[in-house]
XYZ file of C-alpha atoms in Angstrom:
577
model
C 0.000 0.000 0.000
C 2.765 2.331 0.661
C 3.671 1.782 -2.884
C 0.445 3.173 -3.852
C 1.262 6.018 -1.713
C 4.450 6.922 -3.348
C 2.009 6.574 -6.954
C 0.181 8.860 -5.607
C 2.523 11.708 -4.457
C 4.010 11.013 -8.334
C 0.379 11.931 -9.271
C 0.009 14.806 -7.150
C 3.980 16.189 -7.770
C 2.597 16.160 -12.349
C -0.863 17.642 -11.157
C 0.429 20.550 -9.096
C 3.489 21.858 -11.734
C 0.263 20.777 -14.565
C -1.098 23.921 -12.354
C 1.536 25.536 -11.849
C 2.275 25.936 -15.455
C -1.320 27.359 -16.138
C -0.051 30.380 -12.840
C -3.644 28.179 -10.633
C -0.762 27.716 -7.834
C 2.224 29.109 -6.530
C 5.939 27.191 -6.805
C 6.187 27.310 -3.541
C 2.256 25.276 -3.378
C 4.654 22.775 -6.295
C 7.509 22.460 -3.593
C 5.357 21.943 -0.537
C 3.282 19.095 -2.063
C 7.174 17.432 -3.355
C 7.950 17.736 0.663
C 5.531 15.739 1.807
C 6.582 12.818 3.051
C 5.103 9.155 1.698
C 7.993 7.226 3.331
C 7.154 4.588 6.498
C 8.508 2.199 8.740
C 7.669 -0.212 6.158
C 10.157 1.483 3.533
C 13.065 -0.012 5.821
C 12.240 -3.758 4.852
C 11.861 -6.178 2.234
C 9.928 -8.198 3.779
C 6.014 -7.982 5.543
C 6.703 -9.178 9.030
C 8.924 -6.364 10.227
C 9.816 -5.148 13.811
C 7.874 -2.192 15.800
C 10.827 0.917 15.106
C 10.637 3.156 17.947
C 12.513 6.153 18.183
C 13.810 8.413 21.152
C 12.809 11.683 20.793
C 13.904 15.004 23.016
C 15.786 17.350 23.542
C 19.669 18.103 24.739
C 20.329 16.538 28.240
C 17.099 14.821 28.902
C 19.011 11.644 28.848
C 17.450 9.617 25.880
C 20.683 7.769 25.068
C 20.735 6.686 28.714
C 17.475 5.456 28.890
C 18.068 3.956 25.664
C 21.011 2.120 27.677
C 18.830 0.924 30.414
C 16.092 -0.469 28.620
C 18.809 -2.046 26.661
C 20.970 -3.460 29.806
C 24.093 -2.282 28.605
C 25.631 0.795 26.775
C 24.641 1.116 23.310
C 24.362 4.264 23.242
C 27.038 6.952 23.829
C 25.666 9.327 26.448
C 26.411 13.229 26.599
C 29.219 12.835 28.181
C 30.953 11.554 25.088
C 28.993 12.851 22.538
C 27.718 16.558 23.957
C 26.252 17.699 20.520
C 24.551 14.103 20.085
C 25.433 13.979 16.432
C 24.598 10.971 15.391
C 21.743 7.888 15.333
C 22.157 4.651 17.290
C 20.002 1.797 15.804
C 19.683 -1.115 18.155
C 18.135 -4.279 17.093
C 17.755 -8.053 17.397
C 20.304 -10.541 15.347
C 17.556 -11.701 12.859
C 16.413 -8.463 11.706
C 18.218 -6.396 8.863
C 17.546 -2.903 7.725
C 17.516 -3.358 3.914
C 16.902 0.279 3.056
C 17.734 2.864 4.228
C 17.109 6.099 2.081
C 19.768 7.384 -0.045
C 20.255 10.860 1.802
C 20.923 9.178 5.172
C 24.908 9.766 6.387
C 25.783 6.471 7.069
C 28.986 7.867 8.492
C 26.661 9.479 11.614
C 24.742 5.916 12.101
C 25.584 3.531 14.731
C 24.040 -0.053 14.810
C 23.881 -2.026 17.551
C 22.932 -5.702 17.862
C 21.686 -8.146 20.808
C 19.908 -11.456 20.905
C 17.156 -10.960 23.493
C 14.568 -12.548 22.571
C 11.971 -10.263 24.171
C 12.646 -7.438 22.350
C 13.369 -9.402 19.150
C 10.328 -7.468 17.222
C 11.725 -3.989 18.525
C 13.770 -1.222 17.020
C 15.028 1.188 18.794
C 15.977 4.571 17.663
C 17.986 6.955 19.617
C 18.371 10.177 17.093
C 19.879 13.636 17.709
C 18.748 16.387 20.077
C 15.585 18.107 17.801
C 16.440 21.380 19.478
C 20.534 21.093 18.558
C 21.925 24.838 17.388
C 23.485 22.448 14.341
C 21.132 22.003 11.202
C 22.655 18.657 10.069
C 21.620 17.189 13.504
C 17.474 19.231 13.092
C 18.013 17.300 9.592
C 18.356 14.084 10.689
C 15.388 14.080 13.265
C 12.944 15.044 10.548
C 14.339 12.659 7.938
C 14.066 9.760 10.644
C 10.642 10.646 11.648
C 8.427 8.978 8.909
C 10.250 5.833 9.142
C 9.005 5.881 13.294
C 5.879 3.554 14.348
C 6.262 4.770 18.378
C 7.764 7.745 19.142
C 8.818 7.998 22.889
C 8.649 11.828 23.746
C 11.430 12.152 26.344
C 11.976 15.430 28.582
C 12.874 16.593 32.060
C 11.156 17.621 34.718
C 13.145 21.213 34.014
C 12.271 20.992 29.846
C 8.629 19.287 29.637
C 7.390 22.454 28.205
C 9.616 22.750 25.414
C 8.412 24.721 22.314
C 10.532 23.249 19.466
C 9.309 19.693 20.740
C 5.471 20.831 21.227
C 5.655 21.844 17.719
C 6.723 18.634 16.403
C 4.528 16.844 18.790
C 1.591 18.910 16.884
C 3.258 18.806 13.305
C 3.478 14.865 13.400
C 1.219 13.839 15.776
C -1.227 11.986 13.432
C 1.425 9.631 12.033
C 2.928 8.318 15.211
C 2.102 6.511 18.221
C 3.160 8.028 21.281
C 4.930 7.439 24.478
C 6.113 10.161 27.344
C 8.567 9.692 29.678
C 9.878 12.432 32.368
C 13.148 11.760 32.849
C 15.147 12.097 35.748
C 12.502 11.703 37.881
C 14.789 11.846 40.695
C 14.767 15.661 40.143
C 10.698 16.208 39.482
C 7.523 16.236 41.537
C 4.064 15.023 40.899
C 3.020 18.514 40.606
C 5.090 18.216 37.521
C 3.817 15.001 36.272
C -0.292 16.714 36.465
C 0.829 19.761 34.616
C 2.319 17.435 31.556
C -0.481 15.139 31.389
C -2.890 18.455 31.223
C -0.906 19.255 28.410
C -1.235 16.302 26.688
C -4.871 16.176 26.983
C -4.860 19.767 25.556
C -2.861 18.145 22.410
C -5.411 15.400 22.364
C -3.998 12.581 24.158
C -6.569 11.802 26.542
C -4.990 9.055 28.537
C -1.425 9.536 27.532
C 0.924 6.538 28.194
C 3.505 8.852 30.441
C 6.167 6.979 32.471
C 8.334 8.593 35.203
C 11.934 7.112 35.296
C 14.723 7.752 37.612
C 18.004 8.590 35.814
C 19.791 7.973 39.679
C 20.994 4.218 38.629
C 20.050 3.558 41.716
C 16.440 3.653 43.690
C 17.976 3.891 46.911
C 19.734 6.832 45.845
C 17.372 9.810 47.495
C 19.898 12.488 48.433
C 18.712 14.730 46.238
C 14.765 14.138 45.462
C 12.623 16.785 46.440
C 10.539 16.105 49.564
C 7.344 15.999 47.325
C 8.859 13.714 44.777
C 7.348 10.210 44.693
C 9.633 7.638 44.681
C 9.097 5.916 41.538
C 10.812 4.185 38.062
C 8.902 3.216 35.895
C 11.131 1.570 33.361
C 9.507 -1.972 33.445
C 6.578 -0.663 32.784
C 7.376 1.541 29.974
C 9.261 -1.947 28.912
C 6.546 -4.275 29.077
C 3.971 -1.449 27.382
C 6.375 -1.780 23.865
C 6.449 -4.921 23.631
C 3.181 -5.310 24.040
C 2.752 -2.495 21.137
C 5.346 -5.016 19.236
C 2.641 -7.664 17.900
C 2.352 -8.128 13.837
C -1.451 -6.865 14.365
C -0.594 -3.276 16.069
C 2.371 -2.851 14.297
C 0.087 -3.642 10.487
C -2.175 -1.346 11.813
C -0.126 1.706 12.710
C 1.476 1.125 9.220
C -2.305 1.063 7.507
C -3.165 4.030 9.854
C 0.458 5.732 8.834
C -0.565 5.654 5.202
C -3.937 7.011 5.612
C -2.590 9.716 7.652
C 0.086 10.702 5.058
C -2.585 10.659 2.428
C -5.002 12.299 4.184
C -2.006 15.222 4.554
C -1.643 15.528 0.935
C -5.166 15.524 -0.266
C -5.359 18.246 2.982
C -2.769 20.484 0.615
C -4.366 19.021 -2.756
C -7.357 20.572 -1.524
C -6.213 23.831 -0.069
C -4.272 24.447 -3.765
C -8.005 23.651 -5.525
C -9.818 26.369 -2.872
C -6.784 28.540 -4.239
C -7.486 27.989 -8.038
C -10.896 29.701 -7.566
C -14.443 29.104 -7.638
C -16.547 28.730 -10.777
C -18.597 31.729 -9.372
C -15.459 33.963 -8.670
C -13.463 33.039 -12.731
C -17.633 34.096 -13.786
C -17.485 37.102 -11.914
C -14.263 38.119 -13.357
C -15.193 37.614 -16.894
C -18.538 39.840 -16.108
C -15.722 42.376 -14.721
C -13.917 42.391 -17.958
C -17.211 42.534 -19.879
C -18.477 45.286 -18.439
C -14.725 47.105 -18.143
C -13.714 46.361 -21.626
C -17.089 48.082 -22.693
C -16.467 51.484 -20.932
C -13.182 51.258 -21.954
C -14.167 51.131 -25.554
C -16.787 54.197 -25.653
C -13.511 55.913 -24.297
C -11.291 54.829 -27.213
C -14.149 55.516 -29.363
C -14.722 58.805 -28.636
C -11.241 59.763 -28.159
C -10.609 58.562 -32.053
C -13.545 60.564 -33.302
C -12.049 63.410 -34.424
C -8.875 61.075 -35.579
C -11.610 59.854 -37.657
C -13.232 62.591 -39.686
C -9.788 63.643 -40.549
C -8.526 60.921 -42.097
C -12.070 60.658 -43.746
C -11.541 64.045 -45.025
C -8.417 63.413 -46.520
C -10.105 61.032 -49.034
C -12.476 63.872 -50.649
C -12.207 63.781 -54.271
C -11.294 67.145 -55.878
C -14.425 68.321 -58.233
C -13.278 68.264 -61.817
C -15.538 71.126 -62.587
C -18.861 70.291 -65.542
C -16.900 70.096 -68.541
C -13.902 67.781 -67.136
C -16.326 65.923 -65.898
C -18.252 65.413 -68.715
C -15.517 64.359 -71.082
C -14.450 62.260 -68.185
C -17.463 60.439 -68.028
C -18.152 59.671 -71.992
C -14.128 58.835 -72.077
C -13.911 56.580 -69.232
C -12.630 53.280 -69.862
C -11.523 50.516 -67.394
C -13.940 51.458 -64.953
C -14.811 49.178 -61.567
C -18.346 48.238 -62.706
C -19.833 48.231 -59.179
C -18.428 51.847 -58.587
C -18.568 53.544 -61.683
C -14.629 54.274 -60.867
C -11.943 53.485 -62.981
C -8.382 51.824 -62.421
C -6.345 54.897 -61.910
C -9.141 55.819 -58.803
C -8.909 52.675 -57.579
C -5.385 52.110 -56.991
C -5.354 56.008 -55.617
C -7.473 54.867 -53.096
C -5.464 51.810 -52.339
C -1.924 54.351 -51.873
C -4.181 56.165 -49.585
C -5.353 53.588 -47.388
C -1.886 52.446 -46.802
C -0.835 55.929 -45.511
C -3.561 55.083 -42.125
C -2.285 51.830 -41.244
C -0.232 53.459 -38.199
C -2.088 56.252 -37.533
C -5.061 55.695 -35.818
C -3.864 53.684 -33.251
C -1.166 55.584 -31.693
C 0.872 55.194 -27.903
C -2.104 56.533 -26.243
C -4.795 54.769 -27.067
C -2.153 51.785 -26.745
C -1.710 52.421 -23.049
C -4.910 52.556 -22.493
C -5.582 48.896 -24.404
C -2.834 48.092 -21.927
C -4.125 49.600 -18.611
C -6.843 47.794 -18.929
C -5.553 44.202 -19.008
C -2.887 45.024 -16.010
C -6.587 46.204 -14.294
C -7.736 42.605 -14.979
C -4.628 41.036 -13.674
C -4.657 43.470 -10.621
C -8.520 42.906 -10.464
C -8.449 38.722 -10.455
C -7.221 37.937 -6.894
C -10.314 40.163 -5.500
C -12.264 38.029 -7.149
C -10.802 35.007 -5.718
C -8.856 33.933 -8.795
C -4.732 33.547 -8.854
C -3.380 36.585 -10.953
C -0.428 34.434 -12.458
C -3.190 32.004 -13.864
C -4.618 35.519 -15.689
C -1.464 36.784 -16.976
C -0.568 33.407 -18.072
C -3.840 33.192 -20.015
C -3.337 36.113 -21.249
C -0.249 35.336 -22.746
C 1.021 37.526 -26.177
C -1.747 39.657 -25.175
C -0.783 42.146 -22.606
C 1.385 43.430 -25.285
C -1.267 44.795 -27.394
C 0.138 44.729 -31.084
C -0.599 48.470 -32.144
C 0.409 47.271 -36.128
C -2.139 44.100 -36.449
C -4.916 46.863 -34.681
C -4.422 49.079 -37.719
C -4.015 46.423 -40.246
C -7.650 45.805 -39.449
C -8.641 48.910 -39.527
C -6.888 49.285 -43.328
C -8.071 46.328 -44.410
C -12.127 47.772 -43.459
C -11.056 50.843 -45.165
C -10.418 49.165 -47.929
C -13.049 47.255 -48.125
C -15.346 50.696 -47.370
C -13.474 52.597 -50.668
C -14.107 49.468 -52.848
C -17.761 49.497 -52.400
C -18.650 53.124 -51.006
C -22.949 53.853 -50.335
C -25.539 51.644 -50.301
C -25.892 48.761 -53.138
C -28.686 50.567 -54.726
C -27.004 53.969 -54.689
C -24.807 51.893 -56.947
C -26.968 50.837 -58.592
C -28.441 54.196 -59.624
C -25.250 55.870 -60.102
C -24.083 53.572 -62.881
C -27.454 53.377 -64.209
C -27.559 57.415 -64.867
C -23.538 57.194 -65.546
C -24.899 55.035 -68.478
C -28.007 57.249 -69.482
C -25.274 60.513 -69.414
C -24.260 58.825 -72.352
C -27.167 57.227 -74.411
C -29.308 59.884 -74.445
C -26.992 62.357 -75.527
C -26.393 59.819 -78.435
C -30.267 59.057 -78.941
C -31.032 62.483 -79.129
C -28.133 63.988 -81.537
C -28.897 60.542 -83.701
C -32.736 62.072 -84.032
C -31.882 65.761 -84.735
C -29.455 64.306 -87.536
C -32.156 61.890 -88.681
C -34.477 64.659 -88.918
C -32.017 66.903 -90.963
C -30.835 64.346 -93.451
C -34.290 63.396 -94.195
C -35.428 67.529 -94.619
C -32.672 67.761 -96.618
C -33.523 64.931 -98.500
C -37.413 66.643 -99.015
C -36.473 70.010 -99.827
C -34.932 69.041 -103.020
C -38.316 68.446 -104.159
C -40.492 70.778 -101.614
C -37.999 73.757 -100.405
C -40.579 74.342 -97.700
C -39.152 70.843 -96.170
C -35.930 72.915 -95.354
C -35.691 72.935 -91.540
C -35.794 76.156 -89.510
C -33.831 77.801 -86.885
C -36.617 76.775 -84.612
C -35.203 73.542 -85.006
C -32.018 74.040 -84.152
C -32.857 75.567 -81.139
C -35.387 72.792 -80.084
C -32.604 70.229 -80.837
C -29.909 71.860 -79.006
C -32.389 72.367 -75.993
C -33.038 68.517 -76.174
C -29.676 67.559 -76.329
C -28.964 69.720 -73.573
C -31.690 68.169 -71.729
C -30.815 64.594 -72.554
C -27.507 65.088 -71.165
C -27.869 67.800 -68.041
C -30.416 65.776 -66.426
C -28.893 62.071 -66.195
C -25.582 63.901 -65.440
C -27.157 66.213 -62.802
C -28.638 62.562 -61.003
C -25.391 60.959 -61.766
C -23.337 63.329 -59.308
C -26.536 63.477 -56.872
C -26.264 59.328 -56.544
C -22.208 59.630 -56.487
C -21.122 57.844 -53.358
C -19.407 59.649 -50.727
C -15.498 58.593 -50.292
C -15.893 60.967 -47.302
C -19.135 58.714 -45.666
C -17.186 55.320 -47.234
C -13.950 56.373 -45.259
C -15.949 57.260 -41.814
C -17.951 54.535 -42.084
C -14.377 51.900 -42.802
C -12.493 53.026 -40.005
C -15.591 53.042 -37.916
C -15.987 49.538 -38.665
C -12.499 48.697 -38.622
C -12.394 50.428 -34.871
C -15.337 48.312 -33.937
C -14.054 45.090 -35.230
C -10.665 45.595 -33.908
C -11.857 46.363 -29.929
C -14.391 43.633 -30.250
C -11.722 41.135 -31.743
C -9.420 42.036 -28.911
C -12.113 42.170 -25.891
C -13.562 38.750 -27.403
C -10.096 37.182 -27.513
C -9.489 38.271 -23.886
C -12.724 36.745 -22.741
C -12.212 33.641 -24.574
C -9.391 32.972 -22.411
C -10.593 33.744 -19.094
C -13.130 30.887 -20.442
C -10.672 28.664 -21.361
C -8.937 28.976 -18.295
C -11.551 28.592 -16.416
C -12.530 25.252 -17.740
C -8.480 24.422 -17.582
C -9.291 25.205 -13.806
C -12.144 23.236 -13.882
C -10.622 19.876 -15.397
C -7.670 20.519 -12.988
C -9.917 20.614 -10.121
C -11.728 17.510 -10.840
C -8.094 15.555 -11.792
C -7.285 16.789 -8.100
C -10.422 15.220 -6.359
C -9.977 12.186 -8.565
C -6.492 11.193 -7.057
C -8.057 10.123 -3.457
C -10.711 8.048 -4.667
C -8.997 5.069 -3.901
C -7.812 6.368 -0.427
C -10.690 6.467 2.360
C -10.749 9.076 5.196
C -8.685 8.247 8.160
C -11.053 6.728 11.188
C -11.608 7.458 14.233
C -9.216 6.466 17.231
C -10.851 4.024 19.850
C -11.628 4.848 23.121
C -8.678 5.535 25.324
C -8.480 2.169 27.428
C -6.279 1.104 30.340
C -6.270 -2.231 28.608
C -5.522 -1.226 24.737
C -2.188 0.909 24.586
C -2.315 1.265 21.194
C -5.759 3.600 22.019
C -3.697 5.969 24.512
C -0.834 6.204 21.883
C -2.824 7.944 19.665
C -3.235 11.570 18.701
C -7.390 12.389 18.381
C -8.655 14.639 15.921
C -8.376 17.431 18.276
C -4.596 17.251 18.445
C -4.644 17.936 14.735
C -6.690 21.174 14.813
C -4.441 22.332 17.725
C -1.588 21.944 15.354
C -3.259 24.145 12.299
C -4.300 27.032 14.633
């Protein structure tokens, strides 16, 4: 099972940098998950039967190494007399049992084993590791390396150094994944006034019937020079004996490692779950795409009425000079080439082109850039309000807080464009190369009557000289010719779409199209990361299916140690707040 536990922490380790690569946590969320530890006792062995490991665990001078000697019945460990700085870890353990690994990071240069053939304590490894509150780091190293491959931890302190803060916090910190045991040293120096005040403690931490031993660090019971008058006279060594081997059996020691496991995963889907709160709600990524929605759209009426003016004069610039009636008029019967839906011809046309091109940087200049810009930082600045992790936002975001000013007006050219090729209405089109046509015909129609009319006269008068026309007729055929070209001309220019109106109304679109590009793109991928989030989320809950909640510890009972070794549930919330 702890196999599956180290799966697991794989799992979580490629979930969190999956999220940390999309800015939903932090590195230092990445790092804390890749510290937690999935190692146990049972990481030591190869094989299932394995011993109880208990480990000594204290401070400087509390005398660990020498109680480590007396349940032992000889020295195996160095005391502080030789080793003042306790550097190193004394294993001590029966002839039949090997250690068959021991983690790679372990200095095997600061480990001493120890070996003995007693029978009793044949299931049983004891662990006497450095002082947790040493001024060296190597030594504070060591203690917390040692720690998850502990089943019983025997808490040892003085009656001078039970309330110890650096060994409190550990007690808190790890309390969940060990079994415990307390023993006040040199009892020789402490009282029973003492003894209360630590077991209230306990309780406190959530060890409601703590197995606490008193043992005399004298050598000697007889040896009462120095107790305190109110000092009972007490050791209890055999019974702090007797209650680990008892712990010792294949069925505790199977289910401190089942409970060890649970524990550990329970810690990481703790921090799995506190890194999902952290990624946001659906309700808070909604609320900040509503924010941009509404933000983007103010900030758009600005832009837009800031450009106005921008606007009409680069409209203006695209007024066609008049050619005056009589240019005109031999420009329209001599046109040739001409666009058919516009009525103008190629020379026009690719003016209009040169001119569009002279726009593509101008309308969207530094200032309405920073403003394009100030916007998005506001989103990033806005996002952890709303509950969502700004790195996820600018990471979204991407290319985009650098708001390209020349793709803006390369829209806004290519609208132009499009505006000048096809200026008014269809049917204002229509018209105007419908009377461009009739400025023509009827010109034609009515000069090819008046000549009809005068070849045949001519032809009559040779005979009749009365057929001869007048000057009447002249007149009346000059008027009609006048006629048939003045008024199709006159409605020709009338129906002449505006390059002025066809400008203003291209950049307008092109502005339009351009802000609503960019303020679509930006809300398309707070969506996307929000259903990124989502899927993350879900992957997250998924990875403890197959691990159940922790249960509940028994009743404390005089008769079941295993039941007073054990932190309760309130020991744990003491440790968060």
């Amino acid at each position: 099972m702890n196999e599956t536990l180290t799966e697991l922490k794989s799992r979580i380790v490629s979930w969190a940098e999956k999220a940390c690569h999309l800015g939903l946590v932090s590195s230092s969320t990445v790092e804390t998950l890749a510290s937690l530890s999935e190692q146990t006792p049972a990481n030591l062995f190869d094989r299932n039967e394995r011993p109880l490991v208990v480990g000594f665990f204290g401070g400087t001078g509390v005398g660990k190494s020498t109680l480590l000697n007396r349940l032992a019945g000889e020295s195996i460990a160095r005391t502080g007399v030789e080793r003042p700085t306790s550097r190193e870890v004394t294993l001590y353990l029966h002839d039949s049992v090997s250690i068959d690994h021991l983690p790679a990071d372990f200095p095997l240069d600061k480990i001493h084993t120890a070996t003995h053939g007693n029978d009793e304590n044949r299931h049983i490894l004891w662990i006497d590791m450095p002082d947790f509150d040493s001024s060296e780091s190597a030594n504070r190293e060591q203690v917390h390396n040692w720690l998850p491959h502990i089943d019983l931890l025997i808490y040892v302190v003085s009656p001078e150094r039970y309330k110890d803060d650096n060994g409190w916090r550990l007690l808190l910190e790890h309390g969940q994944r060990h079994a415990w045991c307390f023993v006040i040293n040199h009892w020789d120096k402490g009282s029973d006034v003492q003894r209360q005040d630590f077991t209230r403690m306990l309780a406190e931490a959530g060890l409601d019937k703590p197995l606490l031993f008193c043992t005399d660090s004298s050598g000697s019971q007889s040896d009462t020079a120095h107790r305190p008058d109110n000092a009972e006279n007490t050791d209890d060594l055999g019974a702090l004996k007797t209650t680990v081997q008892s712990l010792a059996d294949r069925n505790t020691i199977r289910q401190l490692e089942v409970r060890g496991i649970s524990v550990r995963a329970g810690e990481m889907k703790h921090e799995v779950e506190t890194a999902i709160e952290g990624m946001g709600s659906d309700e808070n990524h909604q609320a900040l795409e509503q924010y941009w929605t509404a933000q983007w759209q103010e900030v758009c009426s600005a832009i837009k009425a800031a450009l106005q003016w921008k606007i009409d004069t680069i409209a203006a610039g695209y007024k066609q000079p008049e050619a005056g009636l009589i240019g005109s008029a031999f420009r329209l019967l001599g046109r040739r080439g001409s666009n058919p839906a516009t009525g103008t011809d190629h020379t026009e046309t690719e003016s209009l082109s040169a001119d569009a091109g002279s726009i593509n940087d101008t309308l969207f200049e530094s200032d309405i850039m920073s403003r394009m810009q100030d916007s998005l930082a506001g989103l990033v600045q806005q996002a952890p309000q709303n509950g969502v992790p700004a790195a996820s936002v600018r990471t979204a975001l991407g290319t985009r807080q650098s708001v390209d000013d020349s793709a803006l007006n390369q829209t806004v050219q290519e609208h132009l464009q499009i505006a000048l090729n096809s200026p008014g209405s269809s049917v204002q089109r229509i018209l105007h190369k419908l009377f461009a046509v009739l400025a023509s015909v009827l010109p034609a129609l009515a000069m090819a009557w008046a000549g009809y009319r005068i070849v045949t006269a001519f032809h009559a008068g040779g005979a009749t000289p009365a057929a001869y026309l007048s000057s009447n007729f002249a007149i009346n055929a000059l008027l009609l010719l006048a006629l048939a070209w003045a008024l199709p001309y006159f409605l020709y220019r009338k129906t002449k779409p505006s390059r002025v109106t066809a400008a203003r109304k291209g950049l307008r679109e092109g502005l339009n199209h351009s802000l609503t590009h960019f303020g679509d793109q930006v809300s398309e991928a707070l969506r996307k990361l929000r259903a990124e989030k989502d899927q993350l989320q879900d992957n997250g809950r998924a990875l403890f299916h197959a691990f159940p909640a922790p249960t509940a510890n028994p009743e404390p009972s005089a008769d079941k140690p295993l039941s007073r070794a054990l932190l309760n549930q309130r020991g744990t919330e003491s440790s968060v707040h």
